[in-house]
Short mmCIF file of N, CA and C in Angstrom, two decimals:
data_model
loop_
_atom_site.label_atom_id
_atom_site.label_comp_id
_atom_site.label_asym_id
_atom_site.label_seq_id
_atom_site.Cartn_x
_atom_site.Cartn_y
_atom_site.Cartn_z
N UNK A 1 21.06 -45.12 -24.83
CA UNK A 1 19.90 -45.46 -24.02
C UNK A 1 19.55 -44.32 -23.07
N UNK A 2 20.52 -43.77 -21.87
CA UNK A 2 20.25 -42.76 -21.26
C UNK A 2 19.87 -41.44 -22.08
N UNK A 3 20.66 -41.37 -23.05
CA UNK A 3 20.52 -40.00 -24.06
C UNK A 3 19.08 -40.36 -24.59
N UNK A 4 18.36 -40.83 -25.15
CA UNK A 4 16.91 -41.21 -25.66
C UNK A 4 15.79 -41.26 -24.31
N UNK A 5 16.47 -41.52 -23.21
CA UNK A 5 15.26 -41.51 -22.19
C UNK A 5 15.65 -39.88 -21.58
N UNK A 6 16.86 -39.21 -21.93
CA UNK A 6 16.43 -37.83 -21.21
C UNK A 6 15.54 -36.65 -22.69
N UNK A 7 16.01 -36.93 -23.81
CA UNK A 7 15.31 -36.60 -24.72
C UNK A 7 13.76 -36.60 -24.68
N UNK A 8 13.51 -37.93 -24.35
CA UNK A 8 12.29 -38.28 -24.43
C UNK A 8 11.34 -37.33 -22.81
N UNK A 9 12.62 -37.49 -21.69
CA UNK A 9 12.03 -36.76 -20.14
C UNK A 9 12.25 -34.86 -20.89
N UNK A 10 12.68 -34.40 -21.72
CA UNK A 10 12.61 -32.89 -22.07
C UNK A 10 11.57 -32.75 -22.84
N UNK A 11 10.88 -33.77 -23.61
CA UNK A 11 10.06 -33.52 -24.65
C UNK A 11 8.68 -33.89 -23.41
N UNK A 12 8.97 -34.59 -22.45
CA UNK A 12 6.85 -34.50 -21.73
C UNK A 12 6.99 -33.34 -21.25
N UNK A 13 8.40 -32.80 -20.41
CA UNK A 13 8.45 -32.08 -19.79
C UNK A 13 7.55 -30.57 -20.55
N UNK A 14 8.21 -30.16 -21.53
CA UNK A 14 8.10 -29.32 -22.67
C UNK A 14 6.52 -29.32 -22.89
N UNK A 15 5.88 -30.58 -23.53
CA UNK A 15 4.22 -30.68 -23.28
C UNK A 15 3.79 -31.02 -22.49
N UNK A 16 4.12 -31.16 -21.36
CA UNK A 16 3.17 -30.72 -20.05
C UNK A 16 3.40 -29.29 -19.77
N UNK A 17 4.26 -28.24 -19.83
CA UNK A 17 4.09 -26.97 -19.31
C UNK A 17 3.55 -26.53 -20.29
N UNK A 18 3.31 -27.00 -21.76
CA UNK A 18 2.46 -26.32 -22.82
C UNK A 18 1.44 -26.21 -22.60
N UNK A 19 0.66 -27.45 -21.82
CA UNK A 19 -0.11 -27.79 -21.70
C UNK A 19 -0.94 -27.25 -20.08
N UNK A 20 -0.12 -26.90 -19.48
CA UNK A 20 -0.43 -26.38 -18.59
C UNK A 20 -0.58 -25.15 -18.65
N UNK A 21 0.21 -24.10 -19.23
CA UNK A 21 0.08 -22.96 -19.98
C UNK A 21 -1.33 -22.94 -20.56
N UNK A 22 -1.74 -23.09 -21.52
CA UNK A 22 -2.90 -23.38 -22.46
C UNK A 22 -4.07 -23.60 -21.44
N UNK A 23 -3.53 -24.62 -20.79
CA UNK A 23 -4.98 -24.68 -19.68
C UNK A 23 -5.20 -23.68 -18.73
N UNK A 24 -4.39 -23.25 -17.98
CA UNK A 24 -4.76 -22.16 -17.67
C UNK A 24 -4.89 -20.95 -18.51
N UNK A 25 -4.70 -20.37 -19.55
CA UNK A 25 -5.27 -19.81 -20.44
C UNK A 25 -6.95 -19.73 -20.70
N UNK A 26 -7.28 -21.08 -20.92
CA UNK A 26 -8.38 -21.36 -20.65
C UNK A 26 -9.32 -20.97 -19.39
N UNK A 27 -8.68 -21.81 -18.48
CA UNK A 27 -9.09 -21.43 -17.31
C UNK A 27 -9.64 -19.96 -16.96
N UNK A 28 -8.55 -18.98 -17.57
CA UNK A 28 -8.62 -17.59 -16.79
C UNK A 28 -9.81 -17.53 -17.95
N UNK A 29 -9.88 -17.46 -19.04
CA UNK A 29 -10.74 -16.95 -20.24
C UNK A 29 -12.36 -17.26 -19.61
N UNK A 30 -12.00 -18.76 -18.75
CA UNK A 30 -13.65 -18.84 -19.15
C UNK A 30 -14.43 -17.97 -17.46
N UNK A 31 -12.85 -18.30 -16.41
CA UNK A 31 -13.82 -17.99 -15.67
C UNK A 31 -13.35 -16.01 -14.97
N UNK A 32 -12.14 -15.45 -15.60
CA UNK A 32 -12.57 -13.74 -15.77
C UNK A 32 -13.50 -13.56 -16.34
N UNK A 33 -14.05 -13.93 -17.58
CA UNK A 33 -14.99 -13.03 -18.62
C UNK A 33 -16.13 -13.17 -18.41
N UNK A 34 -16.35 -14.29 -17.20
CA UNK A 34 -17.23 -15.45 -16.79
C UNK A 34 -18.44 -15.79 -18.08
N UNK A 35 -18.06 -16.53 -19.43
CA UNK A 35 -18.57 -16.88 -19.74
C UNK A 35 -19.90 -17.71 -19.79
N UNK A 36 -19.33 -18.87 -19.01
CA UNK A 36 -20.12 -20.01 -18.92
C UNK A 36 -20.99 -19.64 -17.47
N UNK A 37 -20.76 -19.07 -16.41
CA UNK A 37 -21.94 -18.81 -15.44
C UNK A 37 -23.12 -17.47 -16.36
N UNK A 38 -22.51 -17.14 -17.36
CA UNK A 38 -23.45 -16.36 -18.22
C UNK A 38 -24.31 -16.87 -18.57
N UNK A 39 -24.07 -17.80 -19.43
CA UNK A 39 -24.87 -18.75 -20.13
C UNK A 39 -25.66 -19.53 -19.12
N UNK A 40 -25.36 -19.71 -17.66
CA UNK A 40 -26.43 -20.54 -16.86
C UNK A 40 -26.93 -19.96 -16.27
N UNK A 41 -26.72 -18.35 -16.52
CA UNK A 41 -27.57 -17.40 -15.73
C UNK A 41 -28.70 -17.57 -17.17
N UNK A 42 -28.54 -16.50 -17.99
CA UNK A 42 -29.15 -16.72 -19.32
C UNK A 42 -30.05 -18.11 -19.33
N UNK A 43 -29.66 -18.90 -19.63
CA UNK A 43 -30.74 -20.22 -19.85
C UNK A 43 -31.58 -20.87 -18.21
N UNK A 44 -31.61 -20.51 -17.51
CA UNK A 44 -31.85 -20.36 -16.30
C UNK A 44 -31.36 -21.79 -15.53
N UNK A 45 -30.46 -22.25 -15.63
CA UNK A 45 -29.82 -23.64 -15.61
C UNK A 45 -29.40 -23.61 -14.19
N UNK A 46 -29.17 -22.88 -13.25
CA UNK A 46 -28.29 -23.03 -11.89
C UNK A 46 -28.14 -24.49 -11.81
N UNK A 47 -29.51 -25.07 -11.32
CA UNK A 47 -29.20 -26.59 -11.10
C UNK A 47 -28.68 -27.50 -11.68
N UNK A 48 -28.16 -27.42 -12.54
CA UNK A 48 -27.15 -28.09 -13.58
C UNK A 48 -25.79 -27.61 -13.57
N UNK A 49 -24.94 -27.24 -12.53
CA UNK A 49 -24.07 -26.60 -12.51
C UNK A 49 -22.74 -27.43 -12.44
N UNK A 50 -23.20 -28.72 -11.50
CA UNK A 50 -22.02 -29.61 -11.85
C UNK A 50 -22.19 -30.55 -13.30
N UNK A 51 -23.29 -30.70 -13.91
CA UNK A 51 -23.64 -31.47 -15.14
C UNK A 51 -22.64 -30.70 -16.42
N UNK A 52 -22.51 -28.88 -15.96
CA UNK A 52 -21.89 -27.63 -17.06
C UNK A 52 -20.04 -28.05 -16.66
N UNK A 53 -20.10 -28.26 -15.25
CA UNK A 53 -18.34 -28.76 -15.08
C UNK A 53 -18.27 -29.57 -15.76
N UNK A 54 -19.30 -31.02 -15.56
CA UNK A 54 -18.50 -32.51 -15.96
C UNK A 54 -18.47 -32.00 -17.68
N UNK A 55 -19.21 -31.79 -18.35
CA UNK A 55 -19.39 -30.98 -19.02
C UNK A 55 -18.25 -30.66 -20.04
N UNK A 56 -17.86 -30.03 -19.57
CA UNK A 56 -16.38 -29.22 -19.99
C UNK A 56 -15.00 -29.63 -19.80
N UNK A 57 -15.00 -30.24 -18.74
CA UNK A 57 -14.14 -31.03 -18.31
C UNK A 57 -13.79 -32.29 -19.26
N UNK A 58 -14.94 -33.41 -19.28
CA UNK A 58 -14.94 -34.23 -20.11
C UNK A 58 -14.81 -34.13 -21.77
N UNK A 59 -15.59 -33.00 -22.03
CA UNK A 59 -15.02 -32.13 -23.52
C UNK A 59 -13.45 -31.96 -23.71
N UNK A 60 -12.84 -31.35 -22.78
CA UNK A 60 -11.41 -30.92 -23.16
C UNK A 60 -10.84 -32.37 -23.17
N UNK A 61 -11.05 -33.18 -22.12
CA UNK A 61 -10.73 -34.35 -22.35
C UNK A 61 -10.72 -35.51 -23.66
N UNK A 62 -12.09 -35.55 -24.02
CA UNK A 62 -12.32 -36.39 -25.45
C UNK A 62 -11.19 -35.56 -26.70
N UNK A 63 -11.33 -33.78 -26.47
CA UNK A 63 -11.13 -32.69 -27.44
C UNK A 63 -9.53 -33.80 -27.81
N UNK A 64 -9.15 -33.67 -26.49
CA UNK A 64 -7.40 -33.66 -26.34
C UNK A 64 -7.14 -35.30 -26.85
N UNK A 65 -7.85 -36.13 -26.59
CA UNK A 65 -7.65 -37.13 -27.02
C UNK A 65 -7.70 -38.01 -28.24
N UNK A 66 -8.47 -36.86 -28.86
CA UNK A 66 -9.14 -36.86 -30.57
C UNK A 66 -7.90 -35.89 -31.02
N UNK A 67 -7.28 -35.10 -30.60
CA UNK A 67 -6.15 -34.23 -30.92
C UNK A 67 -4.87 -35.26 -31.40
N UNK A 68 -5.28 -36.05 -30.05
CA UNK A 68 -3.39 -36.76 -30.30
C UNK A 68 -3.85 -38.21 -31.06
N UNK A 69 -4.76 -39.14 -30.92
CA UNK A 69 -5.21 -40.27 -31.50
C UNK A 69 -5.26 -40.11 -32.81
N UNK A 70 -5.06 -41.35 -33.42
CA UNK A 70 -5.13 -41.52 -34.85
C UNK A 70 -6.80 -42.42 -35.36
N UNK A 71 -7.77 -41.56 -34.52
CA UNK A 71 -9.21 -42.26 -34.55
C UNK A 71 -9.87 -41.82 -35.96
N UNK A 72 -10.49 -42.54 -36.45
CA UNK A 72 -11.02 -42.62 -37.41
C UNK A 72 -12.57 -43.03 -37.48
N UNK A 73 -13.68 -42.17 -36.98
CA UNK A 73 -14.83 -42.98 -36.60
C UNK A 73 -15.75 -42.64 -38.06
N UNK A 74 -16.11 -43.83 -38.82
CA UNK A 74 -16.80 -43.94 -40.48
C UNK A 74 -18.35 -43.30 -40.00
N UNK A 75 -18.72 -42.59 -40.24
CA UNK A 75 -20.03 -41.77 -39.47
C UNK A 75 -21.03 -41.51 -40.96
N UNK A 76 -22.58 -41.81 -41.38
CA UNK A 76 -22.80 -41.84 -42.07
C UNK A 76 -23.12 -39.94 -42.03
N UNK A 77 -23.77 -39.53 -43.16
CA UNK A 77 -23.63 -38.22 -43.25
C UNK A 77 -24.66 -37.63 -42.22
N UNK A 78 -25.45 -37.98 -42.39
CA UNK A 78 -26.38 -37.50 -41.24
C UNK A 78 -26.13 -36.74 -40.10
N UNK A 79 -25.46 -38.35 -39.26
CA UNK A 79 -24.59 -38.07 -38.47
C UNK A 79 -23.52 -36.69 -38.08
N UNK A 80 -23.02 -36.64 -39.31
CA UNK A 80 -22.05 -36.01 -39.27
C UNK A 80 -22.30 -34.38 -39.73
N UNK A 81 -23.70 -34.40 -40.19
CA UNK A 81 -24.52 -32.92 -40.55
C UNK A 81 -24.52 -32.39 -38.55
N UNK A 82 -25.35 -33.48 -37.95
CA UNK A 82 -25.90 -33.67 -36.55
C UNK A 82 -24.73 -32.76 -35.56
N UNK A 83 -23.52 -33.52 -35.75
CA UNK A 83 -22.27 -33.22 -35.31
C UNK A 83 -21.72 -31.66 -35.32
N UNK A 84 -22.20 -31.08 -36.55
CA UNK A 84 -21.59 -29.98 -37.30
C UNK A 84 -22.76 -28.79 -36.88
N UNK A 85 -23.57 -29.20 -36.68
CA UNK A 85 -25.19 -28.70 -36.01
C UNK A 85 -23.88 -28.62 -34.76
N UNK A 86 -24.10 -28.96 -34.39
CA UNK A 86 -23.78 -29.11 -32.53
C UNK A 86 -22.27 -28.29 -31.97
N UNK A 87 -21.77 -28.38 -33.05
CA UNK A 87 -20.58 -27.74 -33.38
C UNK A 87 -21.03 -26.18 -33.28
N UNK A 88 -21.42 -25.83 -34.49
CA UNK A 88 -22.07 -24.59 -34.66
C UNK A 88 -22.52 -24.14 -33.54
N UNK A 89 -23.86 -24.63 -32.61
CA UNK A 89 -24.71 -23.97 -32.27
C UNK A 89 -23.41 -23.75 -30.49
N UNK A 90 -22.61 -24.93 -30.19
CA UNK A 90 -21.81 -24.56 -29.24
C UNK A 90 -20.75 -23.13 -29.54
N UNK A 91 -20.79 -22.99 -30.64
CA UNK A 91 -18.96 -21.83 -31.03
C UNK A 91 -20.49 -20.85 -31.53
N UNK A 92 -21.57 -20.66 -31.56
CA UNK A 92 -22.60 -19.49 -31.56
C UNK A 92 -22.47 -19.15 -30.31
N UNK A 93 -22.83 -19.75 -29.36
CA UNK A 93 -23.39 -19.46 -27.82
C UNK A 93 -21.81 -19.47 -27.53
N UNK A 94 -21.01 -19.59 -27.77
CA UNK A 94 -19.78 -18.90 -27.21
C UNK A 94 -19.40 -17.40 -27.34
N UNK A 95 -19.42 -17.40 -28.97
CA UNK A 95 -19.10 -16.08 -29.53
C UNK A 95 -20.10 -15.42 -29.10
N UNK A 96 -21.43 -15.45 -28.68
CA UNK A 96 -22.47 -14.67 -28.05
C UNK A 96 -22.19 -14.04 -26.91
N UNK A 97 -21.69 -15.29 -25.61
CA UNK A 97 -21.49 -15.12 -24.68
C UNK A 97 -20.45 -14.24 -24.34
N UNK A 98 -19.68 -14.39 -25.47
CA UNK A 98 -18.32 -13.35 -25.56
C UNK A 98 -18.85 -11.78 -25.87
N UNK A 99 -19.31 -11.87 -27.29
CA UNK A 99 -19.97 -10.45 -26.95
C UNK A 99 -20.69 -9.93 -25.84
N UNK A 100 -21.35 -10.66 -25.77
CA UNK A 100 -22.48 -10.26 -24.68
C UNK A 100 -21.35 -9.68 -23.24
N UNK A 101 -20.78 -10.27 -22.90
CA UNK A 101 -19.98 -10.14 -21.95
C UNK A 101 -19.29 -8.90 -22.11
N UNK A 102 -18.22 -8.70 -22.87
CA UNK A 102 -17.15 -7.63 -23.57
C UNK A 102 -18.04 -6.52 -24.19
N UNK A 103 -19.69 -6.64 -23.86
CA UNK A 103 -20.71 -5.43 -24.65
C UNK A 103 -20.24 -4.89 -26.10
N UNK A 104 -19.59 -5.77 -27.06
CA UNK A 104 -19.41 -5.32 -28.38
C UNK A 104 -20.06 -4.49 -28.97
N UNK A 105 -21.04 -5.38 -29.16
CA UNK A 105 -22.11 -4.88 -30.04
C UNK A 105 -22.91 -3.64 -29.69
N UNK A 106 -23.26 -3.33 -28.66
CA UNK A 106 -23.61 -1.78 -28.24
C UNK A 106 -22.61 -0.43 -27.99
N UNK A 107 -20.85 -1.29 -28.27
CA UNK A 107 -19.96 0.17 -28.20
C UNK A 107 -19.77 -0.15 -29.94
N UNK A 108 -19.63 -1.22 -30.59
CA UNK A 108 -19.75 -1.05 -31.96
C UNK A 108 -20.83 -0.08 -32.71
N UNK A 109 -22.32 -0.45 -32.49
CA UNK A 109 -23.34 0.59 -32.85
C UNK A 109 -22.99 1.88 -32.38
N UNK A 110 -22.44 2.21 -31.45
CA UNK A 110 -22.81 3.89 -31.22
C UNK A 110 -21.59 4.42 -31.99
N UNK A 111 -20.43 3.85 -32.19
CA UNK A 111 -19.26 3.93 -33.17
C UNK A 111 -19.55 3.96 -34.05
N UNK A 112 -19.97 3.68 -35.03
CA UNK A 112 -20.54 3.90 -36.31
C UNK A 112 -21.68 4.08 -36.58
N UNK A 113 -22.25 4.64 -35.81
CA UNK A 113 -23.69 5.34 -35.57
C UNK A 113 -25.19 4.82 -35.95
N UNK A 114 -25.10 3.26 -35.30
CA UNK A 114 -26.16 2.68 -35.82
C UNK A 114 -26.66 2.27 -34.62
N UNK A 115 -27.12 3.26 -33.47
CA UNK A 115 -27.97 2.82 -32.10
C UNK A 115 -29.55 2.63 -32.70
N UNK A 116 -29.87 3.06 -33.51
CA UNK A 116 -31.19 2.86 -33.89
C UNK A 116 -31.53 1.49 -35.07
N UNK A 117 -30.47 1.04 -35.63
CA UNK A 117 -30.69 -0.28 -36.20
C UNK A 117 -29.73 -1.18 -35.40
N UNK A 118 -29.60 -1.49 -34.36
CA UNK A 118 -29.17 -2.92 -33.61
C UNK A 118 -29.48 -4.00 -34.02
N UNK A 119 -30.68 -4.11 -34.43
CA UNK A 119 -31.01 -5.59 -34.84
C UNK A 119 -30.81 -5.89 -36.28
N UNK A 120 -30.93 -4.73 -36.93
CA UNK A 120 -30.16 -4.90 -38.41
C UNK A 120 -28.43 -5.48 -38.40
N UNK A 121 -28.00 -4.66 -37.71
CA UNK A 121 -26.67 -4.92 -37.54
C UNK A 121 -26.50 -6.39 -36.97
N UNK A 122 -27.32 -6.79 -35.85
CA UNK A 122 -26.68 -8.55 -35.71
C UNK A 122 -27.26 -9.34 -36.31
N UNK A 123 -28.27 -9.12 -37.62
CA UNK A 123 -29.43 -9.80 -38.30
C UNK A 123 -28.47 -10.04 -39.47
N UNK A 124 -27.69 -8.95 -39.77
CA UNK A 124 -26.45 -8.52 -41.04
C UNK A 124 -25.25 -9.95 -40.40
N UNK A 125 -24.74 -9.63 -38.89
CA UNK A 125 -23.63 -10.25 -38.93
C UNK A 125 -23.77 -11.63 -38.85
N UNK A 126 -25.55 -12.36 -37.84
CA UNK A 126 -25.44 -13.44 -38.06
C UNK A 126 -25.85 -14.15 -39.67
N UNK A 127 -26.71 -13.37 -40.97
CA UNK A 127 -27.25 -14.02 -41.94
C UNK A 127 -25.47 -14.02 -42.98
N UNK A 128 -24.87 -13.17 -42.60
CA UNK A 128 -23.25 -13.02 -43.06
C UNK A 128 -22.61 -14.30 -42.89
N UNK A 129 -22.18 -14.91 -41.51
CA UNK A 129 -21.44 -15.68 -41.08
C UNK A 129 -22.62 -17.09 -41.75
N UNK A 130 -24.21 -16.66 -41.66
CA UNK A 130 -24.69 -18.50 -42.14
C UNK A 130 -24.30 -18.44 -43.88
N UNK A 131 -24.14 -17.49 -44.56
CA UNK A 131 -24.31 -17.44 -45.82
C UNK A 131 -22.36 -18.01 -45.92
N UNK A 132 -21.92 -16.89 -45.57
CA UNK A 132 -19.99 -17.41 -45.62
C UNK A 132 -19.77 -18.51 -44.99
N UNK A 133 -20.33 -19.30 -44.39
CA UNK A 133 -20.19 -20.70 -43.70
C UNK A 133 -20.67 -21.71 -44.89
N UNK A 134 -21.75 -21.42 -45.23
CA UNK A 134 -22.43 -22.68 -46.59
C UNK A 134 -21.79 -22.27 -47.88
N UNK A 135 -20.99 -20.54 -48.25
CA UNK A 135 -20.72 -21.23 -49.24
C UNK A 135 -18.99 -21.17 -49.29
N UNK A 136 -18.37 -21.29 -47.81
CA UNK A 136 -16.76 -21.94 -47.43
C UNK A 136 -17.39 -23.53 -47.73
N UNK A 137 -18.20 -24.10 -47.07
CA UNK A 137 -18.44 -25.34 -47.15
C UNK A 137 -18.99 -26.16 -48.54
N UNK A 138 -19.84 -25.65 -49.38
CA UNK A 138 -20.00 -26.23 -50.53
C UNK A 138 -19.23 -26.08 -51.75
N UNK A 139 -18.17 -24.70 -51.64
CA UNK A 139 -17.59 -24.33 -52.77
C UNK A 139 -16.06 -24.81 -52.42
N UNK A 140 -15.54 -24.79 -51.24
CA UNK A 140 -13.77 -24.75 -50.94
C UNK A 140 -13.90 -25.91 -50.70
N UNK A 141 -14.69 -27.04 -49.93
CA UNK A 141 -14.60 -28.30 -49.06
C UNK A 141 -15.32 -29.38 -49.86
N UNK A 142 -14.13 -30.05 -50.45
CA UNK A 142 -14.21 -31.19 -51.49
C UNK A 142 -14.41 -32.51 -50.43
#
């Protein structure tokens, strides 16, 4: 009995500092690189600034709880196109915000010497990633 309840007190222990780890991970990622005040500079959002916390907050929350639950929600396809839309267009405006931030894409062009086609080059990487996305999804995903 004692041996199963200290087992059981090493194993929250263990995922809560994982978990605390990870979150601050997070933490530093979003707000050194300052992602997300990017994006509310960019979309001109200031006044929505606690709506972008609850926001995120409540995301990691549902994220984490859909992580560990055994939920099963029957969603007709639509739906679930809708979902995958929303998906996408959030992990776009991330990876954007990331470049944009870290200036990739303008020390990439002068590196391989394409300052004069820029827009070829992210016209290339985003029609790349929609084309390798539809056909990972219609050809690998039964």
């Amino acid at each position: 009995m004692i041996q199963t309840f200290l087992i059981n007190l090493v194993q929250v222990l263990i995922g809560f500092s994982g978990g605390l780890a990870v979150g601050a991970g997070f933490v530093a990622f979003i707000t050194v690189l300052g992602i997300i005040p990017r994006l509310i500079q960019l979309s001109r959002t200031e006044p929505l600034i606690k709506v972008y916390s609850a926001s995120v907050i409540l995301g990691l929350m549902i994220g984490t709880y859909f992580s560990f639950a055994d939920v099963s929600l029957q969603q007709p396809v639509f739906a679930l196109m809708i979902w995958g839309i929303l998906h996408g267009i959030f992990n776009g405006m991330l990876a954007a915000a990331l470049t944009e931030v870290l200036n990739v894409f303008p020390i990439l062009s002068r590196r391989i010497r394409m300052e004069n086609y820029l827009l070829l080059l992210l016209m290339a990487i985003v029609f790349g990633k929609i084309f390798g996305s539809l056909f990972q999804w219609t050809y690998f995903v039964r």
